[in-house]
XYZ file of C-alpha atoms in Angstrom:
726
model
C 77.200 77.241 147.587
C 79.658 74.332 147.389
C 81.353 75.171 144.126
C 82.859 72.573 141.836
C 85.045 73.063 138.770
C 85.146 70.858 135.672
C 87.037 70.946 132.386
C 85.162 70.083 129.197
C 86.679 69.156 125.852
C 84.746 71.097 123.182
C 84.488 69.912 119.576
C 83.390 71.900 116.535
C 84.651 75.400 117.396
C 86.136 77.248 114.436
C 86.526 80.846 115.597
C 86.258 83.245 118.520
C 82.528 83.677 117.858
C 82.081 79.905 118.333
C 83.874 80.122 121.675
C 81.623 83.032 122.664
C 78.519 81.018 121.782
C 79.655 78.061 123.898
C 80.552 80.378 126.774
C 77.133 82.034 126.694
C 75.336 78.683 126.544
C 77.232 77.431 129.608
C 76.653 80.635 131.567
C 72.925 80.390 130.912
C 72.746 77.052 132.765
C 71.231 77.504 136.240
C 73.903 77.019 138.910
C 76.883 78.001 136.746
C 79.016 80.628 138.510
C 81.562 81.124 135.738
C 82.577 79.640 132.399
C 85.712 80.239 130.345
C 86.157 78.798 126.869
C 89.654 78.506 125.410
C 89.339 78.475 121.621
C 93.008 77.578 121.124
C 92.934 74.629 123.540
C 89.369 73.625 122.573
C 88.391 73.386 126.230
C 85.951 74.985 128.628
C 86.422 75.382 132.379
C 83.160 75.703 134.287
C 82.553 76.515 137.962
C 79.100 75.404 139.087
C 76.940 74.417 142.043
C 76.453 70.609 141.891
C 73.211 71.013 143.864
C 71.666 72.937 140.956
C 73.218 71.388 137.871
C 75.397 68.506 136.710
C 78.149 67.812 134.212
C 75.584 66.018 132.060
C 73.465 69.193 131.896
C 76.523 71.285 131.015
C 77.345 68.911 128.155
C 73.711 69.017 127.009
C 73.823 72.826 126.924
C 76.859 72.752 124.636
C 75.420 70.045 122.411
C 72.154 71.983 122.278
C 73.828 74.750 120.245
C 75.498 72.343 117.842
C 78.919 71.652 119.392
C 80.346 68.501 120.909
C 81.395 68.228 124.566
C 82.646 65.702 127.089
C 84.383 65.818 130.445
C 88.061 66.316 129.631
C 89.192 63.546 131.989
C 86.991 60.974 130.278
C 89.023 61.076 127.099
C 92.560 59.654 127.502
C 95.372 61.986 126.461
C 96.470 59.744 123.591
C 92.899 59.789 122.232
C 92.853 63.593 122.453
C 96.142 63.738 120.573
C 94.854 61.328 117.946
C 91.693 63.426 117.546
C 93.826 66.541 116.968
C 96.051 64.665 114.522
C 92.982 63.347 112.674
C 91.632 66.895 112.325
C 94.975 68.079 110.938
C 94.974 65.203 108.425
C 91.357 65.940 107.438
C 92.048 69.604 106.801
C 95.184 68.635 104.879
C 93.239 66.276 102.609
C 90.521 68.871 102.014
C 93.132 71.459 101.087
C 94.903 69.012 98.764
C 91.638 68.231 96.989
C 90.704 71.903 96.827
C 94.108 72.851 95.398
C 94.008 70.002 92.863
C 90.691 71.321 91.490
C 91.106 75.060 92.089
C 94.463 75.538 90.333
C 93.248 74.222 86.928
C 89.903 75.978 87.511
C 91.714 79.289 87.971
C 93.868 78.708 84.865
C 90.848 77.851 82.717
C 88.971 80.892 84.033
C 91.735 83.384 83.258
C 93.502 82.167 80.111
C 91.267 79.836 78.109
C 88.105 80.182 76.032
C 86.416 77.089 74.542
C 82.874 75.756 73.883
C 81.140 74.591 77.039
C 83.747 76.348 79.162
C 81.181 77.651 81.706
C 79.793 74.154 82.271
C 83.276 72.742 82.915
C 83.980 75.573 85.359
C 80.619 74.938 87.011
C 81.386 71.243 87.491
C 84.826 71.950 88.976
C 83.579 74.717 91.273
C 80.667 72.589 92.424
C 83.107 69.833 93.457
C 84.978 72.314 95.667
C 81.750 73.768 97.099
C 80.289 70.352 97.867
C 83.359 68.683 99.366
C 85.743 71.384 100.630
C 82.918 73.779 101.473
C 80.713 71.237 103.215
C 82.233 71.877 106.673
C 81.526 75.606 106.368
C 77.918 75.089 105.293
C 77.269 72.501 108.000
C 78.773 74.675 110.739
C 76.928 77.753 109.465
C 73.637 75.893 109.604
C 74.269 74.751 113.173
C 75.288 78.236 114.237
C 72.330 80.022 112.657
C 69.932 77.334 113.865
C 70.818 78.250 117.450
C 70.595 81.991 116.963
C 74.269 82.899 116.571
C 76.648 83.592 113.717
C 80.274 82.486 113.529
C 83.170 82.788 111.116
C 81.872 79.918 109.000
C 78.769 81.993 108.254
C 80.951 84.701 106.688
C 82.935 82.149 104.674
C 79.808 80.336 103.473
C 78.082 83.608 102.550
C 81.113 84.936 100.676
C 81.846 81.817 98.637
C 78.131 81.126 98.034
C 77.527 84.641 96.748
C 80.282 84.299 94.149
C 79.243 80.727 93.272
C 75.481 81.381 92.972
C 76.071 84.553 90.974
C 78.114 82.481 88.521
C 75.516 79.684 88.421
C 72.794 82.184 87.586
C 74.710 83.626 84.640
C 75.772 80.162 83.460
C 72.255 78.715 83.203
C 69.802 81.605 83.164
C 71.424 84.707 81.663
C 72.125 85.452 78.049
C 75.209 86.995 76.440
C 78.843 87.321 77.465
C 79.321 87.623 81.228
C 82.164 87.347 83.694
C 81.688 84.508 86.201
C 83.372 84.060 89.577
C 83.689 80.292 89.938
C 87.426 80.708 90.502
C 86.806 83.246 93.268
C 84.384 80.916 95.093
C 86.803 77.982 94.853
C 89.907 79.986 95.795
C 88.141 81.407 98.895
C 87.328 77.935 100.228
C 90.695 76.432 99.313
C 92.819 79.209 100.829
C 90.760 79.386 104.010
C 91.026 75.602 104.369
C 94.797 75.965 103.974
C 94.712 78.537 106.776
C 92.660 76.195 108.945
C 95.135 73.357 108.271
C 98.145 75.520 109.210
C 96.281 76.894 112.232
C 95.454 73.379 113.473
C 99.107 72.373 113.182
C 100.266 75.491 115.000
C 97.630 75.145 117.741
C 98.833 71.583 118.300
C 102.318 72.901 119.040
C 101.038 75.356 121.668
C 100.150 72.424 123.945
C 103.556 70.770 123.494
C 104.509 71.572 127.111
C 101.607 69.498 128.463
C 102.538 66.554 126.241
C 106.155 66.865 127.329
C 105.172 66.761 131.004
C 102.900 63.768 130.472
C 105.691 61.861 128.772
C 107.893 62.215 131.873
C 106.018 59.571 133.835
C 107.296 56.024 133.139
C 104.774 53.301 132.380
C 106.324 50.569 134.550
C 108.416 50.312 137.722
C 110.179 47.693 139.849
C 108.434 47.138 143.205
C 109.355 44.895 146.155
C 106.486 42.503 146.881
C 106.731 39.492 149.185
C 110.493 39.895 149.257
C 110.819 39.770 145.498
C 111.327 42.471 142.870
C 108.503 42.556 140.318
C 107.661 44.792 137.346
C 104.249 46.467 137.653
C 102.424 49.244 135.779
C 102.959 52.577 137.504
C 99.232 53.043 138.124
C 99.263 49.894 140.308
C 101.866 51.235 142.768
C 100.353 51.826 146.207
C 101.364 54.228 148.970
C 103.910 52.583 151.291
C 105.323 50.173 148.721
C 109.098 50.113 148.169
C 110.203 50.964 144.619
C 113.624 50.034 143.199
C 115.429 52.546 140.962
C 118.558 51.843 138.913
C 120.925 54.289 137.170
C 119.322 55.995 134.175
C 115.748 55.095 135.117
C 112.926 57.550 135.654
C 111.472 57.660 139.152
C 107.903 56.380 138.971
C 106.101 58.229 141.782
C 106.858 60.579 144.677
C 108.544 59.035 147.677
C 111.262 58.987 150.339
C 114.608 57.201 149.958
C 114.960 54.302 152.399
C 118.150 52.662 151.121
C 121.067 53.624 148.855
C 122.199 56.966 147.506
C 122.460 58.678 144.134
C 122.143 61.978 142.294
C 118.873 62.818 140.565
C 118.240 65.161 137.648
C 115.135 67.160 138.695
C 115.429 69.817 135.971
C 112.292 68.690 134.147
C 110.223 69.455 137.281
C 112.075 72.238 139.108
C 113.890 73.907 136.208
C 117.202 73.593 138.114
C 119.942 72.059 135.979
C 122.286 70.830 138.751
C 121.589 67.198 139.818
C 120.554 66.787 143.472
C 122.207 64.314 145.879
C 119.794 61.825 147.412
C 120.282 59.603 150.460
C 118.083 57.906 153.069
C 115.383 60.294 154.264
C 115.463 62.530 151.176
C 112.371 63.028 149.023
C 112.225 62.106 145.327
C 109.804 63.321 142.661
C 108.082 61.131 140.097
C 109.201 61.797 136.531
C 112.761 62.817 137.452
C 115.810 60.845 136.266
C 118.154 58.852 138.490
C 121.733 59.483 137.395
C 124.518 57.506 139.080
C 123.589 55.160 141.914
C 120.846 52.674 142.726
C 118.418 53.164 145.597
C 115.065 52.142 146.978
C 112.333 54.499 148.071
C 108.979 54.251 149.796
C 106.073 55.601 147.734
C 104.348 58.522 149.482
C 102.203 59.910 146.656
C 100.805 57.968 143.729
C 98.394 58.479 140.841
C 96.866 61.934 140.615
C 98.489 62.999 143.909
C 102.067 63.057 142.608
C 103.790 66.404 142.122
C 104.012 65.764 138.365
C 100.272 65.157 138.013
C 99.518 68.223 140.140
C 101.791 70.295 137.899
C 100.045 68.985 134.763
C 96.643 69.758 136.252
C 97.744 73.240 137.311
C 99.103 74.080 133.851
C 95.940 72.786 132.172
C 93.755 74.863 134.484
C 95.854 77.971 133.884
C 95.561 77.499 130.132
C 91.781 77.426 130.512
C 91.601 80.815 132.232
C 91.687 84.316 130.753
C 93.719 87.381 131.657
C 91.725 90.652 131.904
C 93.281 91.874 128.645
C 91.199 89.230 126.833
C 87.937 90.997 127.702
C 88.305 93.518 124.897
C 88.799 90.777 122.304
C 85.817 88.852 123.724
C 83.586 91.916 123.508
C 84.606 92.574 119.907
C 84.186 88.911 118.909
C 80.654 88.806 120.349
C 79.446 91.476 117.923
C 81.929 90.921 115.118
C 80.139 88.578 112.712
C 76.767 90.389 112.736
C 78.632 93.686 112.275
C 80.580 92.331 109.291
C 77.394 91.025 107.654
C 75.845 94.454 108.115
C 78.929 96.157 106.645
C 78.892 93.772 103.664
C 75.205 94.492 103.027
C 75.800 98.244 103.242
C 78.786 97.875 100.906
C 76.638 96.050 98.365
C 73.852 98.654 98.558
C 76.309 101.548 98.513
C 78.014 100.371 95.336
C 74.614 99.746 93.713
C 73.630 103.320 94.522
C 76.955 104.424 93.033
C 75.770 102.758 89.809
C 78.837 100.575 89.252
C 76.642 97.599 88.463
C 75.442 94.508 90.294
C 78.595 92.519 89.548
C 81.040 95.048 91.049
C 78.816 95.626 94.072
C 78.635 91.878 94.708
C 82.396 91.364 94.391
C 83.103 94.152 96.899
C 80.547 92.758 99.366
C 82.085 89.289 99.038
C 85.530 90.766 99.748
C 84.175 92.311 102.984
C 82.721 88.966 104.093
C 85.924 87.078 103.358
C 88.518 89.546 104.673
C 86.998 89.803 108.174
C 88.686 87.489 110.656
C 87.543 87.020 114.250
C 89.725 83.883 114.345
C 92.837 86.004 114.879
C 91.126 87.820 117.763
C 90.119 84.533 119.343
C 93.615 83.093 119.066
C 95.560 86.193 120.152
C 95.412 85.726 123.919
C 94.912 81.970 124.541
C 97.764 80.839 122.291
C 100.202 83.200 124.048
C 98.909 82.074 127.462
C 99.265 78.403 126.491
C 102.830 78.822 125.279
C 103.737 81.085 128.208
C 102.390 78.745 130.883
C 104.055 75.809 129.133
C 107.389 77.636 129.047
C 106.946 78.436 132.722
C 106.308 74.773 133.553
C 109.550 73.854 131.774
C 111.362 76.156 134.222
C 109.516 75.160 137.378
C 107.155 78.178 137.292
C 103.560 77.053 137.791
C 100.949 79.703 137.022
C 97.553 79.124 138.595
C 95.604 81.852 136.785
C 96.281 83.552 133.473
C 95.314 86.819 135.190
C 98.479 86.475 137.297
C 100.556 86.550 134.109
C 99.131 89.968 133.323
C 99.282 91.337 136.876
C 102.922 90.332 137.442
C 103.947 92.627 134.611
C 102.294 95.560 136.419
C 103.859 95.068 139.877
C 106.032 97.729 141.478
C 106.761 96.114 144.867
C 108.036 92.674 145.899
C 107.755 91.614 149.558
C 109.922 88.654 150.585
C 109.363 86.502 153.620
C 112.765 85.717 155.149
C 112.824 82.213 156.600
C 112.637 79.471 153.987
C 112.251 81.986 151.163
C 115.508 83.956 151.039
C 117.192 81.752 153.635
C 117.493 77.978 153.802
C 115.183 77.793 156.825
C 117.752 75.776 158.778
C 120.476 77.254 161.041
C 124.118 76.565 160.256
C 127.296 77.221 162.223
C 128.955 80.337 160.794
C 131.716 81.096 163.336
C 133.677 79.274 166.042
C 135.437 81.773 168.337
C 137.875 80.394 170.931
C 138.470 82.524 174.041
C 140.961 80.163 175.727
C 144.507 79.380 174.640
C 144.118 75.676 175.368
C 140.878 75.289 173.375
C 141.053 75.320 169.561
C 138.086 75.981 167.345
C 137.862 72.265 166.589
C 137.936 71.366 170.299
C 135.279 73.990 171.000
C 133.039 72.397 168.371
C 133.717 68.879 169.744
C 132.735 69.841 173.292
C 129.597 71.714 172.226
C 128.508 68.915 169.880
C 128.922 66.270 172.599
C 126.394 68.018 174.838
C 124.058 69.140 172.045
C 123.918 65.586 170.655
C 121.318 64.844 173.330
C 119.325 67.992 172.514
C 116.437 68.260 170.072
C 116.767 72.021 169.612
C 117.450 73.116 165.961
C 120.514 75.132 167.050
C 121.928 72.098 168.828
C 121.269 69.850 165.837
C 123.090 72.364 163.610
C 126.169 72.184 165.874
C 126.126 68.382 165.761
C 125.730 68.427 161.960
C 128.774 70.724 161.625
C 130.852 68.405 163.847
C 129.918 65.408 161.714
C 130.703 67.344 158.527
C 134.175 67.951 160.026
C 134.503 64.204 160.744
C 134.725 64.782 164.511
C 133.910 61.916 166.847
C 130.940 62.786 169.040
C 131.978 62.084 172.633
C 129.642 60.527 175.188
C 127.931 62.829 177.714
C 126.934 62.113 181.303
C 124.482 63.904 183.571
C 122.892 65.649 180.585
C 120.325 68.327 181.392
C 118.351 70.661 179.169
C 117.532 73.918 180.939
C 114.344 75.287 179.270
C 114.916 78.627 177.582
C 118.564 78.799 178.643
C 120.613 75.967 177.124
C 122.079 72.540 177.891
C 124.763 71.108 180.180
C 126.503 67.816 180.820
C 129.758 66.085 181.661
C 132.164 65.337 178.773
C 135.489 63.579 179.450
C 135.008 64.353 183.135
C 134.526 68.086 182.510
C 131.336 70.086 183.136
C 130.288 71.666 179.816
C 127.626 74.376 179.446
C 126.248 75.582 176.087
C 123.682 78.382 176.014
C 122.948 82.068 176.439
C 124.042 84.578 179.068
C 121.194 83.476 181.359
C 122.631 79.962 181.669
C 126.114 81.369 182.301
C 124.882 83.827 184.950
C 123.024 81.029 186.712
C 126.233 78.971 186.800
C 128.357 81.942 187.879
C 130.439 82.072 184.694
C 132.022 85.428 183.813
C 131.067 86.358 180.205
C 132.535 89.880 180.022
C 135.366 88.768 177.702
C 132.815 87.676 175.073
C 130.464 90.666 175.065
C 132.141 92.662 172.280
C 132.485 89.668 169.937
C 128.969 88.474 170.788
C 127.513 91.903 169.967
C 129.434 92.102 166.679
C 128.264 88.676 165.534
C 124.648 89.429 166.449
C 124.763 92.681 164.466
C 125.634 90.512 161.458
C 122.405 88.547 161.970
C 123.841 85.610 163.934
C 122.535 83.830 167.000
C 125.383 83.205 169.486
C 125.769 80.427 172.044
C 128.383 80.654 174.811
C 130.431 77.577 175.742
C 131.881 77.132 179.259
C 134.140 74.370 180.651
C 134.348 73.830 184.382
C 132.845 77.257 185.131
C 135.215 79.108 182.766
C 134.112 80.645 179.445
C 136.131 79.048 176.613
C 134.400 80.313 173.466
C 131.261 81.007 171.553
C 129.480 79.448 168.582
C 127.665 81.668 166.084
C 124.801 80.283 164.038
C 122.623 81.794 161.334
C 119.934 80.839 158.902
C 122.159 81.196 155.835
C 121.004 82.759 152.580
C 120.050 80.649 149.595
C 122.692 80.795 146.837
C 120.559 82.797 144.389
C 118.938 85.172 146.914
C 121.301 88.131 146.491
C 121.317 87.835 142.690
C 117.510 87.666 142.637
C 117.102 90.843 144.685
C 119.699 92.655 142.571
C 117.937 91.685 139.316
C 114.540 92.755 140.643
C 115.887 96.155 141.658
C 117.457 96.531 138.204
C 113.980 95.872 136.781
C 112.666 98.889 138.707
C 110.930 97.075 141.574
C 110.967 98.097 145.249
C 111.927 95.213 147.541
C 110.845 94.597 151.140
C 111.916 91.994 153.709
C 109.277 90.865 156.207
C 110.516 88.917 159.221
C 109.659 88.030 162.801
C 113.272 88.759 163.818
C 114.237 91.890 165.716
C 115.021 94.965 163.615
C 118.795 94.684 164.073
C 118.888 91.133 162.737
C 116.418 91.929 159.964
C 118.398 94.966 158.810
C 121.648 92.989 158.837
C 120.165 90.358 156.532
C 118.489 92.988 154.338
C 121.803 94.826 153.964
C 123.535 91.618 152.910
C 120.806 90.984 150.336
C 120.595 94.559 149.080
C 116.966 94.979 150.193
C 116.172 98.587 151.038
C 113.053 98.175 153.227
C 112.616 96.032 156.336
C 109.373 95.077 158.089
C 110.702 93.552 161.328
C 109.140 91.848 164.373
C 106.091 90.907 162.289
C 104.105 87.907 163.500
C 102.822 85.469 160.826
C 99.228 86.635 161.296
C 100.315 90.267 160.844
C 101.991 89.794 157.449
C 98.755 90.221 155.481
C 98.164 93.546 157.305
C 101.598 94.747 156.157
C 100.714 93.837 152.546
C 97.388 95.661 152.877
C 99.112 98.804 154.148
C 101.432 98.853 151.131
C 98.435 98.434 148.815
C 96.636 101.309 150.525
C 99.690 103.449 149.747
C 99.078 102.754 146.048
C 101.581 99.944 145.516
C 100.892 96.849 143.382
C 102.396 94.155 145.558
C 103.649 90.598 145.134
C 104.217 88.528 148.254
C 106.874 85.816 148.035
C 106.612 83.173 150.746
C 106.795 79.468 151.451
C 103.136 78.972 150.561
C 102.048 77.525 153.903
C 102.730 79.862 156.866
C 102.356 82.866 154.593
C 99.010 81.865 153.061
C 97.005 84.911 154.323
C 99.664 87.334 153.010
C 99.861 85.466 149.689
C 96.095 85.773 149.342
C 96.088 89.483 150.250
C 98.798 90.401 147.737
C 97.979 91.379 144.156
C 100.053 88.339 143.187
C 101.034 85.594 145.623
C 104.232 83.737 144.691
C 104.707 80.529 146.677
C 108.105 78.886 146.876
C 107.837 75.124 147.206
C 110.597 72.557 147.497
C 110.535 68.969 146.240
C 107.179 67.253 146.632
C 105.960 69.677 149.314
C 104.756 72.141 146.700
C 102.020 74.369 148.086
C 99.939 74.283 144.912
C 97.017 76.238 146.290
C 98.850 78.887 148.311
C 99.599 81.491 145.661
C 98.845 82.570 142.129
C 102.293 81.325 141.067
C 104.315 78.449 142.524
C 108.083 78.129 142.059
C 108.743 74.406 142.356
C 112.486 74.608 143.054
C 112.280 77.110 145.923
C 114.985 79.183 144.223
C 114.450 82.962 144.752
C 115.785 83.569 141.226
C 112.571 81.921 140.065
C 110.842 85.196 140.998
C 112.998 86.972 138.411
C 112.201 84.322 135.814
C 108.485 84.634 136.605
C 108.692 88.406 136.116
C 110.481 88.017 132.790
C 108.052 85.312 131.652
C 105.069 87.503 132.518
C 106.463 90.563 130.758
C 107.378 88.589 127.653
C 104.021 86.757 127.501
C 102.098 90.001 128.013
C 104.160 91.598 125.242
C 103.230 88.760 122.871
C 99.540 89.069 123.803
C 99.639 92.785 123.009
C 101.474 92.089 119.730
C 98.854 89.483 118.801
C 95.933 91.766 119.612
C 97.560 94.563 117.643
C 98.020 92.247 114.656
C 94.411 91.081 114.863
C 92.856 94.521 115.368
C 95.160 96.252 112.902
C 94.449 93.603 110.287
C 90.705 94.095 110.515
C 90.923 97.883 110.944
C 92.975 98.155 107.747
C 91.489 95.339 105.668
C 87.752 95.930 106.046
C 87.862 99.566 104.822
C 89.953 98.470 101.837
C 87.344 95.836 100.996
C 84.503 98.332 101.429
C 86.328 100.682 99.081
C 86.585 98.031 96.412
C 90.371 97.826 96.661
C 90.584 94.106 97.506
C 89.942 91.147 95.239
C 88.051 88.420 97.189
C 90.789 85.877 96.412
C 93.464 88.129 97.899
C 91.167 88.744 100.845
C 90.847 84.983 101.444
C 94.629 84.547 101.416
C 95.081 87.487 103.796
C 92.426 86.163 106.165
C 94.084 82.759 106.363
C 97.473 84.399 106.897
C 96.210 86.548 109.788
C 95.352 83.591 112.027
C 98.577 81.786 111.202
C 100.627 84.923 111.923
C 99.053 85.325 115.372
C 99.699 81.689 116.340
C 103.223 81.825 114.925
C 103.957 84.947 116.966
C 102.834 83.120 120.108
C 105.042 80.155 119.247
C 108.065 82.478 119.177
C 107.800 82.471 122.970
C 109.018 78.871 122.982
C 112.429 80.053 121.770
C 112.817 82.392 124.771
C 115.193 80.899 127.352
C 114.423 81.849 130.946
C 117.556 80.094 132.208
C 119.815 82.886 131.036
C 117.084 85.483 130.481
C 118.071 89.109 130.153
C 115.572 91.924 130.199
């Protein structure tokens, strides 16, 4: 099956039971492999076989049970935002109307007696039922029509029971009776207040997505036909040269071709220090140019830019569910029918207890109103939305919500060495002169002159160090690269050799004076090159793939958090152990070929470990896939979005620590939310059954439960990962 995934925007959901109904309807469509509905985000993500079904059929399935649906990409973001804002305004107006009528209705019900009082109360309550209550009746009808029951059914039943009871005694009964018009009106008004506050809070959970979308500028300056012209960003094509001035946002991804500057990439990578940019360096769309002006060639435009990939990844993550959500889903699926049954039993039980019809009805209404599957439905997705958004702010891109949960359960972190903990590029670490007439600077000058003609990474590192030291690179004659051994050539009339002991032995150069120093440097994880002049050894150059600045701190923090750390490398054991010792890593898996890394992960898992693999996201793809959680480190625009469950945009190893802290904190908030939701219902429903809750108090408590869950999730936004402490 060639599987395809699509996101749908769902309209008309009002509780977890609604989300369950939509999910079931989608899963019933032939060809659908999986469907996840996010009540908080009002979206559905569906994986399906396009040979068996289509997006149009998926939409029809949702509309067939009374909800609205459309492909998420077909509705522009500003229209989605306006739709959310319109819903908030609508709920606000309904609450304002309800409050304006309900407050005087309540006062007249409790404190005043006058002729025709019941008819005045009837008229006021009917206004609330007809206008404020209309959405609940309409949604209940749609839900019941398609064989399901949602939260609106409970609300409509509760308020209708109190209202119709009062209508009966107003028009058909004789004598003095107590009516419940105020209860019916207060239920609808308070629950509408809760829905208004919930809509506002849910809007804030997607603030991270809006923030990312606002990073992209709308226009840019492009060179066309030798002239600089302003064009909309969406019209920029790959290969075009874009002009950037100080203070401007970079429009798309590209490579600098002229000029130099520093660029603030914090909004993409989470790293606060501006990055120097010169010809050949990559730039990311959405980042801010700071000091200089430069031109760059566009390499990725439209939906292919790193920013758009990040937005898409965050949206997809917010549409998935961690395993901990399954319990809430199971409860929500049976919740509303169970509550109706409990309310009916409560009514019958109190009738049997001979407390009278009125008391039995009030207690049953309280049961209907106090129950709240909304809080259950919001508990996990709101925390996931805020958590993934917070991660995106710090350059942590989470592919699946399940990874958020699994990261918090890990006990072992396996780091790839090259490009993950190290820079991935060799640098000169030591210059050791073995001749009185050759200084360290002269040694570097001679080696760089010969290596300037070489394409080997070690040779390029020597040349780069010479240029950093402002040394003039001398010309070389009779250059020769000896495969596997080194290079040689004539510099200033002198025969210069740079390479290993094999090259020196072949040339008859005595290297005994360098053996002790060479061995010592190699034990420290360096690669050493010998330098000879006119058949006499004059020194050696040590090179190493140096550690990234945050590598040692990252390993230390992870060990403090109780995690075992491993280093996996293709280097020999001596080199691997030297680097591991410098980092503070206690376990080394050395001389491991790239294709063997996944086997090493599997062995650790078979020993009972829950393992995360941290790699560059390309060469380590099999190991990232084998691990319980794959964490891919990407740099700049070369982010390996599909390699792991989590991508760290900046390539900073300390991002692993931040990802761990983010996961633990998000999981803690999910558990807090589920506790609040379950505890609320576990405590409130028995109180209502026992006749200890007035329906009006129950309505206020129900509204407060959903708001409290969303508010608890929003507390995550105040958690700073930059200076996070466990």
